[in-house]
PDB file of C-alpha atoms in Angstrom:
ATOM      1  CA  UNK A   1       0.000   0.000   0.000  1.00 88.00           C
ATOM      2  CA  UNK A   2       1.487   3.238  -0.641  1.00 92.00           C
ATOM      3  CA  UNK A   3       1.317   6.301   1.918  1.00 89.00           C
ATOM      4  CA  UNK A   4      -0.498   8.130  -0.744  1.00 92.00           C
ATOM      5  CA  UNK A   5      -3.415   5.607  -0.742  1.00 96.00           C
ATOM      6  CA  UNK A   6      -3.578   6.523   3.522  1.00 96.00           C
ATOM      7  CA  UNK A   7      -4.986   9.399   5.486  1.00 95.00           C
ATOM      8  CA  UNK A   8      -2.769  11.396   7.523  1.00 93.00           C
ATOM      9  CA  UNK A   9      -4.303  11.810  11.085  1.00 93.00           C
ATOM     10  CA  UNK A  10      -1.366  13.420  12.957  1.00 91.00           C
ATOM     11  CA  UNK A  11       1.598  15.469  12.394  1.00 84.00           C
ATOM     12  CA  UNK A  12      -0.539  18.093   9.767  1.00 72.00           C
ATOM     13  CA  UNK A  13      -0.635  21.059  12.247  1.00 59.00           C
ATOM     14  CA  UNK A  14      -3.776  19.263  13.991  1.00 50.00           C
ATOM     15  CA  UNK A  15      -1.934  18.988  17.526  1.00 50.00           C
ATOM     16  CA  UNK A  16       0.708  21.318  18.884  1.00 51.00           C
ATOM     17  CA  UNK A  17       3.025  21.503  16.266  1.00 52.00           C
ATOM     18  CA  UNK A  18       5.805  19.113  17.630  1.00 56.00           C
ATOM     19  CA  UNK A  19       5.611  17.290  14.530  1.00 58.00           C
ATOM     20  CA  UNK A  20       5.386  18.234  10.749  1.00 55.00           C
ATOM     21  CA  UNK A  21       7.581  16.496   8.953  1.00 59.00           C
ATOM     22  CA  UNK A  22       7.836  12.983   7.525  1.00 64.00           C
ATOM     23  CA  UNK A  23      10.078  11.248   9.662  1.00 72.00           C
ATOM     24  CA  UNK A  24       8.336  11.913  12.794  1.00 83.00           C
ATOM     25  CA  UNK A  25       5.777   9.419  14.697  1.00 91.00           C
ATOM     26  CA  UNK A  26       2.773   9.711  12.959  1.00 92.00           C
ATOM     27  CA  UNK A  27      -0.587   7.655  13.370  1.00 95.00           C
ATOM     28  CA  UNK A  28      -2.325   6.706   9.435  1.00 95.00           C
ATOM     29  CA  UNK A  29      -5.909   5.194   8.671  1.00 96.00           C
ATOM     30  CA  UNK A  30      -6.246   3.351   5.792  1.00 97.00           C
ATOM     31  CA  UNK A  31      -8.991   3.279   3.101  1.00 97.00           C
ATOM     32  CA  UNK A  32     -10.160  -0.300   5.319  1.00 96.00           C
ATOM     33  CA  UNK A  33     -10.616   1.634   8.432  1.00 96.00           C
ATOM     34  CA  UNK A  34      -7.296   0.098   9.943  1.00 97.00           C
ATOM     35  CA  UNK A  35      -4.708   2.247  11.327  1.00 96.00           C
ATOM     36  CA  UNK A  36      -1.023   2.216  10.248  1.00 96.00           C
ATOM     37  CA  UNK A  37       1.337   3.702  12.833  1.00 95.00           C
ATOM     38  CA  UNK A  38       4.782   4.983  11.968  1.00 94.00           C
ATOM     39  CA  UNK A  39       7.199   5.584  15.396  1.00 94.00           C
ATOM     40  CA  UNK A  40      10.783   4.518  16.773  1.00 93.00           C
ATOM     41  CA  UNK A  41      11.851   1.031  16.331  1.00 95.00           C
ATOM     42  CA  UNK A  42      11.050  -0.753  19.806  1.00 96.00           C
ATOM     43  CA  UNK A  43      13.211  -3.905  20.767  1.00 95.00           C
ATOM     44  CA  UNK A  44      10.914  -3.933  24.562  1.00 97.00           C
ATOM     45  CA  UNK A  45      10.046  -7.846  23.541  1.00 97.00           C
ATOM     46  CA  UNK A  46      10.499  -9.625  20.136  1.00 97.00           C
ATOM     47  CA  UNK A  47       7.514  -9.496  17.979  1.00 96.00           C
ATOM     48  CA  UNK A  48       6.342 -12.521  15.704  1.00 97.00           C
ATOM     49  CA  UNK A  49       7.478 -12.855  12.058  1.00 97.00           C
ATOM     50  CA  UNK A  50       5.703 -10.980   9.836  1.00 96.00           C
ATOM     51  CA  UNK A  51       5.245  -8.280  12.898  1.00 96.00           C
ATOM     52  CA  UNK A  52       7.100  -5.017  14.292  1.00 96.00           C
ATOM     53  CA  UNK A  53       7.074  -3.103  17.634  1.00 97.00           C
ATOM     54  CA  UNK A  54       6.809   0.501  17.290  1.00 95.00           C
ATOM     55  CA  UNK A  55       7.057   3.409  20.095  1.00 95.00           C
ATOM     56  CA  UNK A  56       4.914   6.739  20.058  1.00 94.00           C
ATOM     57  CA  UNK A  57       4.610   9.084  21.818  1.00 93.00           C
ATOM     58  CA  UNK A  58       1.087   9.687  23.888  1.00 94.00           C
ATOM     59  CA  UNK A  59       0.471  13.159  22.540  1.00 93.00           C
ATOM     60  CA  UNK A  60       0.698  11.439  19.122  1.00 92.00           C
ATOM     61  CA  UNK A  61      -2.204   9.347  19.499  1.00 93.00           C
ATOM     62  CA  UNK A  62      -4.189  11.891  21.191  1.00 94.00           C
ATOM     63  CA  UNK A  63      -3.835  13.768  18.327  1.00 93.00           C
ATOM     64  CA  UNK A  64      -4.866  10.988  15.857  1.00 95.00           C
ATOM     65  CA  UNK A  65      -8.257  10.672  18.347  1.00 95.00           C
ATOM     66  CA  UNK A  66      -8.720  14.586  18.110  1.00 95.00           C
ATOM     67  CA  UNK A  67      -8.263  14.273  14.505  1.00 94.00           C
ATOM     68  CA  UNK A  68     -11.064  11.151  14.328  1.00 95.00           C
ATOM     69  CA  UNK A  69     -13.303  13.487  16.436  1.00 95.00           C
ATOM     70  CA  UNK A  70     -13.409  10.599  19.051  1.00 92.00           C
TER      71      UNK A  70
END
């Protein structure tokens, strides 16, 4: 899936501006309703194959709820 087929929820200027840019942790929903969540590499336990671990920060994903209007 390509990031152009997803919807942005955080990091547009929605929160407190902490994070704009594309290599920041940023929260995604895709055209399924399914979120896709782009943070820091986390090692805290090892995931199974086929899965990653990713860290975020809290204001992040109270961003993406803001931005769902949750």
């Amino acid at each position: 899936m390509a990031r152009e087929e997803l919807t942005r929820l955080t990091g547009n200027g929605n929160g407190n501006g902490t994070c704009g840019k594309d290599d920041c942790p940023n929260v995604y929903r895709t055209p399924s309703g399914s979120f896709v969540i782009q943070g820091d590499v986390s090692d805290a336990f090892a995931a199974p194959d086929g899965e990653g671990l990713v860290e975020i920060p809290e204001e992040t994903l109270r961003e993406a709820v803001r931005a769902l209007g949750w």
